[in-house]
Tab-separated table of C-alpha atoms in Angstrom:
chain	number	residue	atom	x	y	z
M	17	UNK	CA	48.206	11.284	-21.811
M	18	UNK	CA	48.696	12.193	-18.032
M	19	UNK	CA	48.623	9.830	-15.396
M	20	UNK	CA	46.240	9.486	-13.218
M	21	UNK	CA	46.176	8.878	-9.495
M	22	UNK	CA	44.806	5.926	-7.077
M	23	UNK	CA	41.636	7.692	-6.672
M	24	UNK	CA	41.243	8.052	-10.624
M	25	UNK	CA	42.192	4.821	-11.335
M	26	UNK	CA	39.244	3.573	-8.606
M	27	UNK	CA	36.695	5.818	-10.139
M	28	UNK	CA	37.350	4.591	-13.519
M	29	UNK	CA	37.482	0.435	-12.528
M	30	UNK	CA	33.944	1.968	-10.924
M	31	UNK	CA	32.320	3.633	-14.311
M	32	UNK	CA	33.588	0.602	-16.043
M	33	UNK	CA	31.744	-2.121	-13.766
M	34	UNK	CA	28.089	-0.443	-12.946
M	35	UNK	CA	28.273	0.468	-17.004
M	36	UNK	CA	29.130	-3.134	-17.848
M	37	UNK	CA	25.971	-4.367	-15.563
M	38	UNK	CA	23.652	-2.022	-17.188
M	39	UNK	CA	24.828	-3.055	-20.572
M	40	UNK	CA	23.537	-6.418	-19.376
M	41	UNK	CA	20.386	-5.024	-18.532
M	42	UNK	CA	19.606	-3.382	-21.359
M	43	UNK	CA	20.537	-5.521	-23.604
M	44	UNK	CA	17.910	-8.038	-21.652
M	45	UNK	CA	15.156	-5.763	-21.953
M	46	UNK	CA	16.030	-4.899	-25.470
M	47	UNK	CA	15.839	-8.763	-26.065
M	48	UNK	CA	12.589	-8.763	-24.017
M	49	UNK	CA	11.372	-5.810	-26.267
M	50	UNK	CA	12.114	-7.786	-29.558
M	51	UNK	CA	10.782	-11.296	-28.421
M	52	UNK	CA	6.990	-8.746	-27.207
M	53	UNK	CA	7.094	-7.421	-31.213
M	54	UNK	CA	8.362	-10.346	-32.644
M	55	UNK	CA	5.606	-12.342	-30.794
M	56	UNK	CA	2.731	-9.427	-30.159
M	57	UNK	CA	-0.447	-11.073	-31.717
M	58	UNK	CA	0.293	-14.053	-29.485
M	59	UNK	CA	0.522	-12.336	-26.718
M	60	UNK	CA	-1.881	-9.715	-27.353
M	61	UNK	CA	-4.655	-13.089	-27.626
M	62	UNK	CA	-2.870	-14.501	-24.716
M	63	UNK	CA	-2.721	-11.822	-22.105
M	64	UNK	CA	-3.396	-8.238	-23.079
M	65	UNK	CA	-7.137	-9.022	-24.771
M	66	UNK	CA	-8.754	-10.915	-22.157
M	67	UNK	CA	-8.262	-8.359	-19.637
M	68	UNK	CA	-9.280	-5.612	-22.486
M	69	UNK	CA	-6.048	-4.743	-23.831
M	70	UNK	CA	-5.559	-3.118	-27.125
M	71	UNK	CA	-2.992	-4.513	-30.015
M	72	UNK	CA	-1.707	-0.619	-30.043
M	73	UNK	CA	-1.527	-0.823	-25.740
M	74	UNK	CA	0.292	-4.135	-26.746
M	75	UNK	CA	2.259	-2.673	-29.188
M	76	UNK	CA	3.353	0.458	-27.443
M	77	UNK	CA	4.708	-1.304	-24.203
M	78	UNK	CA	7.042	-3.398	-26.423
M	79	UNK	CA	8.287	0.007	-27.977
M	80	UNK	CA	8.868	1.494	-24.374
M	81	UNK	CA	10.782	-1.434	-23.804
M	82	UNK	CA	12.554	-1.280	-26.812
M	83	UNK	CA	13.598	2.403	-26.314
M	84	UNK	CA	14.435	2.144	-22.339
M	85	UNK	CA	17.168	-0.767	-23.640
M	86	UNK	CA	18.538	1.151	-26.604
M	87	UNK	CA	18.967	3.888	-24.964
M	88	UNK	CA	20.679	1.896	-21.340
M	89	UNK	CA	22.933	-0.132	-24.322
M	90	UNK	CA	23.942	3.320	-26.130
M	91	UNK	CA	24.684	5.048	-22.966
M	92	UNK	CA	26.323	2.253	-21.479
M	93	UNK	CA	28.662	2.336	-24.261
M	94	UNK	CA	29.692	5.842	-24.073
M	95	UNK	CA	30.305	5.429	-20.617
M	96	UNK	CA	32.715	2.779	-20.789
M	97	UNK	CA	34.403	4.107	-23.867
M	98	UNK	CA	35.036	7.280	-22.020
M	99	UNK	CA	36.197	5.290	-18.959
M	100	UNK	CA	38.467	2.646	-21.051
M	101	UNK	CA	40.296	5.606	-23.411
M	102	UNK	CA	40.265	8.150	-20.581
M	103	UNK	CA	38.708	10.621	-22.774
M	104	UNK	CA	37.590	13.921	-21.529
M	105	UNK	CA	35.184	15.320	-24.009
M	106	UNK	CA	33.020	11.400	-23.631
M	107	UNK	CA	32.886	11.911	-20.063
M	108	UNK	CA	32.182	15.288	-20.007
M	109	UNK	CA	28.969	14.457	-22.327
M	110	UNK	CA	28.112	11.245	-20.462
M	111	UNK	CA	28.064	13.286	-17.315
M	112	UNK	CA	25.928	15.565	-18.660
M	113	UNK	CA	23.639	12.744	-20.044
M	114	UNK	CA	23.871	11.131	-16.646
M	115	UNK	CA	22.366	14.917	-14.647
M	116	UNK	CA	19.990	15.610	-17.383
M	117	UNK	CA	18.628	11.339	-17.163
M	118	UNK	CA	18.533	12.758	-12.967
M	119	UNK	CA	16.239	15.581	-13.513
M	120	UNK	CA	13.983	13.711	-15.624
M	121	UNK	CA	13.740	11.134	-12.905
M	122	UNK	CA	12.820	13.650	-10.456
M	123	UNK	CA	10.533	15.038	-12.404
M	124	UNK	CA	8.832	11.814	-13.090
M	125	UNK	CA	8.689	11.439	-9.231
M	126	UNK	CA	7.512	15.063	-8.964
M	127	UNK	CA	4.901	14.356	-11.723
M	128	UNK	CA	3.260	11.139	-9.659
M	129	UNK	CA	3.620	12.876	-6.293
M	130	UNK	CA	1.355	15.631	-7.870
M	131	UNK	CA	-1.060	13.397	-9.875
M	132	UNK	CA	-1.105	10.667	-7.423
M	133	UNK	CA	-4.673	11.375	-6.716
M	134	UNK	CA	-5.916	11.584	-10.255
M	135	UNK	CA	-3.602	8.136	-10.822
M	136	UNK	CA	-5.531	6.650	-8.759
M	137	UNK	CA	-8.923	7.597	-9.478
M	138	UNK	CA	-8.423	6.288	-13.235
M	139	UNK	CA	-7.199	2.863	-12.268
M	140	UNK	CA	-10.338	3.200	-9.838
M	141	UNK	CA	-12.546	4.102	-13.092
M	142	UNK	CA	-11.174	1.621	-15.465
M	143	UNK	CA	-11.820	-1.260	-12.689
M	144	UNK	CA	-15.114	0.501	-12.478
M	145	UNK	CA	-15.616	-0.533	-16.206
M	146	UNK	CA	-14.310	-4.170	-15.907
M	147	UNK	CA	-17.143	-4.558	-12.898
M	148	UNK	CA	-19.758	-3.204	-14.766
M	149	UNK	CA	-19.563	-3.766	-17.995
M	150	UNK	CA	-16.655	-6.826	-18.824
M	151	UNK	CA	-17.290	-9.249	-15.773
M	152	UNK	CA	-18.490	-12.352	-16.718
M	153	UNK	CA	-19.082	-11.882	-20.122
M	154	UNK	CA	-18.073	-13.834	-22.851
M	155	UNK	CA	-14.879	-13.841	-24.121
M	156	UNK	CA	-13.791	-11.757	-20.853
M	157	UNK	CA	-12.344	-14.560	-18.663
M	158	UNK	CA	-9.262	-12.752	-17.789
M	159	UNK	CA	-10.580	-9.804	-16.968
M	160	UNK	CA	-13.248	-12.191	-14.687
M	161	UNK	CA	-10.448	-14.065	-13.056
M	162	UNK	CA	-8.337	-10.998	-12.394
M	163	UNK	CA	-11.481	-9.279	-10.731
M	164	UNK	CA	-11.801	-12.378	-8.759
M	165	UNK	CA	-8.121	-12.721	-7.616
M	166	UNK	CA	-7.854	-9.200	-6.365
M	167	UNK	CA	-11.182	-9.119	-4.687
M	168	UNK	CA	-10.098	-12.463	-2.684
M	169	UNK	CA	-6.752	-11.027	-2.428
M	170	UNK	CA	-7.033	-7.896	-1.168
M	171	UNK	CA	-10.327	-8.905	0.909
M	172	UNK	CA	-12.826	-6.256	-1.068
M	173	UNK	CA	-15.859	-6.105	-2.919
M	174	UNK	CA	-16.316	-3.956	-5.725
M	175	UNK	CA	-14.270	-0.536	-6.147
M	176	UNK	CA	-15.869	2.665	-4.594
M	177	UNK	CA	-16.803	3.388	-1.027
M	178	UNK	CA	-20.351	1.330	-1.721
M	179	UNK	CA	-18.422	-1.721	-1.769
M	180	UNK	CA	-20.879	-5.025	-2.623
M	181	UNK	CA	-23.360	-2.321	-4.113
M	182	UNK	CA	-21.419	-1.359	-7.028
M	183	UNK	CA	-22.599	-4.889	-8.784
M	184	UNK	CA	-26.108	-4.038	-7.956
M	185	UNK	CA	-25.703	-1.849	-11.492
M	186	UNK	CA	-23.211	-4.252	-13.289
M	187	UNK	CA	-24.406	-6.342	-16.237
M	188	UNK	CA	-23.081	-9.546	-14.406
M	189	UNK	CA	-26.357	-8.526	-11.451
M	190	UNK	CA	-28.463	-8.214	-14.617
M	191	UNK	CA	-27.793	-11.301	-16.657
M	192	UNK	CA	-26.839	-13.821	-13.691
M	193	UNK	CA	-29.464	-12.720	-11.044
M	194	UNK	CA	-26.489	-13.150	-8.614
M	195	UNK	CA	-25.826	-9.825	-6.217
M	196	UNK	CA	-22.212	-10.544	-5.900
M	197	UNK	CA	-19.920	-13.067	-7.562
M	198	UNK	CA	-18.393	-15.176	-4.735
M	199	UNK	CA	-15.208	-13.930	-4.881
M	200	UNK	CA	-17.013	-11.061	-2.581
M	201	UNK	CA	-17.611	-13.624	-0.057
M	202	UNK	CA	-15.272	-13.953	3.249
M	203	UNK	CA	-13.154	-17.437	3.941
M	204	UNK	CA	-11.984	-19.072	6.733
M	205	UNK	CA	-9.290	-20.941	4.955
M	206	UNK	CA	-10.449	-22.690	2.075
M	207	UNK	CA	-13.710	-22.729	3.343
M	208	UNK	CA	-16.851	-19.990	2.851
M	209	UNK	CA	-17.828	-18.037	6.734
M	210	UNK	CA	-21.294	-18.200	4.935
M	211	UNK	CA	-22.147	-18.254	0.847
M	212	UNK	CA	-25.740	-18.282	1.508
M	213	UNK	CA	-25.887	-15.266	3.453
M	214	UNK	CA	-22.722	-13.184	1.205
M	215	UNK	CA	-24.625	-13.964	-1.843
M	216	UNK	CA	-28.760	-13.296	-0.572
M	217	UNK	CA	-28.064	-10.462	2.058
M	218	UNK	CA	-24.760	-8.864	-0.028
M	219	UNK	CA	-26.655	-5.239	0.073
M	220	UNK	CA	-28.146	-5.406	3.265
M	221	UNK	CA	-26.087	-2.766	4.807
M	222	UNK	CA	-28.578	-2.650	7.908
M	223	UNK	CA	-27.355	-6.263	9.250
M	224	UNK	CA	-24.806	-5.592	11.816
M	225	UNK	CA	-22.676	-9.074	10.860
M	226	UNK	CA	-22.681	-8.339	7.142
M	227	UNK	CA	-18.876	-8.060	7.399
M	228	UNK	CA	-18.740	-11.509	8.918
M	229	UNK	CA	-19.824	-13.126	5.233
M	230	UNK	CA	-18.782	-10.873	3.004
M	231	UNK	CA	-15.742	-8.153	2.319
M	232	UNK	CA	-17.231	-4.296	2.587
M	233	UNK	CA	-14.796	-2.279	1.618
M	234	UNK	CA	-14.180	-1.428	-1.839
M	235	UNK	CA	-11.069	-2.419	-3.778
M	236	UNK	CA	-10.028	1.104	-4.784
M	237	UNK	CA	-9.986	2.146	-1.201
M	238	UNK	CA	-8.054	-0.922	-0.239
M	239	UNK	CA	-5.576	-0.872	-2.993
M	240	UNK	CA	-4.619	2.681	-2.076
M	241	UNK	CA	-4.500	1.842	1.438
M	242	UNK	CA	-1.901	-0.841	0.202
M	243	UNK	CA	-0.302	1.400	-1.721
M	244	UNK	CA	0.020	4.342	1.009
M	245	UNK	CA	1.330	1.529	3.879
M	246	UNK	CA	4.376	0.740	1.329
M	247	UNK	CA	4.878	4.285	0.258
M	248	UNK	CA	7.883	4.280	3.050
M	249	UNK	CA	9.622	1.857	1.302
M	250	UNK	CA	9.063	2.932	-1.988
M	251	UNK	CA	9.999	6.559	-1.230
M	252	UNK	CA	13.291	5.234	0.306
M	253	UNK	CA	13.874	3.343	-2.304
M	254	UNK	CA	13.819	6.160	-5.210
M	255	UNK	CA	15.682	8.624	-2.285
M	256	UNK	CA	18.121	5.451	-2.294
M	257	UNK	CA	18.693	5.218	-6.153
M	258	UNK	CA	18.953	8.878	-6.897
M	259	UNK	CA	21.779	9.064	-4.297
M	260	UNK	CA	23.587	6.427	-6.041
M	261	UNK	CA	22.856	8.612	-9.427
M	262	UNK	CA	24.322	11.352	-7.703
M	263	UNK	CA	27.103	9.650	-6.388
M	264	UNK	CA	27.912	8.431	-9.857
M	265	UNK	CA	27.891	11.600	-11.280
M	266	UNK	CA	30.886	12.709	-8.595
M	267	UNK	CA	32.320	9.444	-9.594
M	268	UNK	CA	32.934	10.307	-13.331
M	269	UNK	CA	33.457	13.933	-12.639
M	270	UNK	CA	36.046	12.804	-10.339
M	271	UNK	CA	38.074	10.829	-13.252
M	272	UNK	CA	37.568	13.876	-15.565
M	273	UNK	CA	38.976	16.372	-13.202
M	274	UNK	CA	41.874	14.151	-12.815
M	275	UNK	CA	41.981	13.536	-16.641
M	276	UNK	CA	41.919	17.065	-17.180
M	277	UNK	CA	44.838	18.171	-14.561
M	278	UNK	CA	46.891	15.507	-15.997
M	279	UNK	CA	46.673	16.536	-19.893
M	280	UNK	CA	47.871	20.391	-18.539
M	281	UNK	CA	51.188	18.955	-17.722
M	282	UNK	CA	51.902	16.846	-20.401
């Protein structure tokens, strides 16, 4: 075996440490992934069915889970076994596996920057659903709490442009006799700007101080107005990590260059 130079020698200390902390990693969410099968009818009662999850939606976020970690754990592996023995066919197929991991990721960023749109009108249909069909019905209480906590969160009222009218054709108007729940209804603080007036006048869109008692806008428009202020960050933050990919990839190709120079003289 040839030896290597300073340079090597950092790259490989390099390959060995970030592989080591993704070992970690995945073998947490490979943990993670057994403890949501192990544990997935508990759960599923728990969390996933009051807010109208499936056993199978249950079931098949515990198997992405389970994959993402295998996969980081078997990868992780190669990588430092490649690094440790200083073996040039291992690093030539982990940096291979490293690009092609790359171009799915772009892709998958390609793939949402095309179908942001449509992304967003689903989640904007299945709240739709929860409004007017799962809100305050029995055996629904998590999907009527987490209706409640993003209305009074995100200061909205129902999901499209209507805002407060989209209950006027929700079950919860038809079996309560209530326009809006409350959640709809502005605070100061703690405290209600005016229940009486959120709750009677909630489709009066005539009243010029309707949006002093109650929220307007609908959630769909405000969650992708959320979603579009942060859209900065998050696009520097995927620009970030796939420069660290990249620079990874150099990293390892930098050890099997010097790998491979070395073996010609020996």
């Amino acid at each position: 075996m040839g030896n290597i130079g300073c340079g090597a020698k950092c790259a490989k200390l390099t390959i060995l440490l970030i592989n080591t902390l993704f070992m970690l990693i995945g073998l947490f969410l490979l943990g993670f992934g057994i403890f949501l099968v192990v544990d997935a009818k508990l759960l599923h009662q728990q969390y996933f069915a009051p807010v109208g999850g499936s056993a199978e939606q249950m079931i098949g976020a515990a198997a992405v889970i389970l994959v993402v970690g295998i996969v980081l754990v078997l990868i992780t592996i190669v990588g430092c076994c490649a690094a440790a023995n200083q073996h040039v066919g291992c690093l030539t197929f982990y940096s291979v596996v490293l690009i092609l991991l790359l171009i799915l990721q772009v892709a998958a960023v390609i793939v949402v920057a095309v179908f942001y749109n449509q992304i967003i009108e689903t989640a904007g249909h299945d709240m739709m659903k929860m409004v007017f069909y799962d809100y305050g019905t029995d055996g629904k209480n998590g999907t009527t709490k987490m209706i409640d906590d993003i209305q009074s969160e995100f200061y909205c009222c129902g999901v499209t442009d209507k805002g407060p009218e989209d209950w006027k054709y929700s079950n919860y108007y038809n079996e309560s006799g209530q326009n809006v729940p409350e959640s709809c209804c502005t605070k100061n603080r703690s405290e209600y700007v005016d229940r009486n007036q959120c709750l009677s006048r909630a489709y009066d869109t005539e009243d010029p101080k309707r949006s002093v008692y109650i929220y307007t806008d609908g959630c769909d428009y405000k969650l992708d107005t959320l979603i579009r202020q942060f859209s900065g960050i998050l696009i520097g933050v995927v620009v970030a990590v796939i420069i660290i990919q990249i620079a990874f990839i150099v990293v390892t190709c930098i050890l099997k260059s010097s790998l491979a120079r070395g073996y010609e003289y020996v």
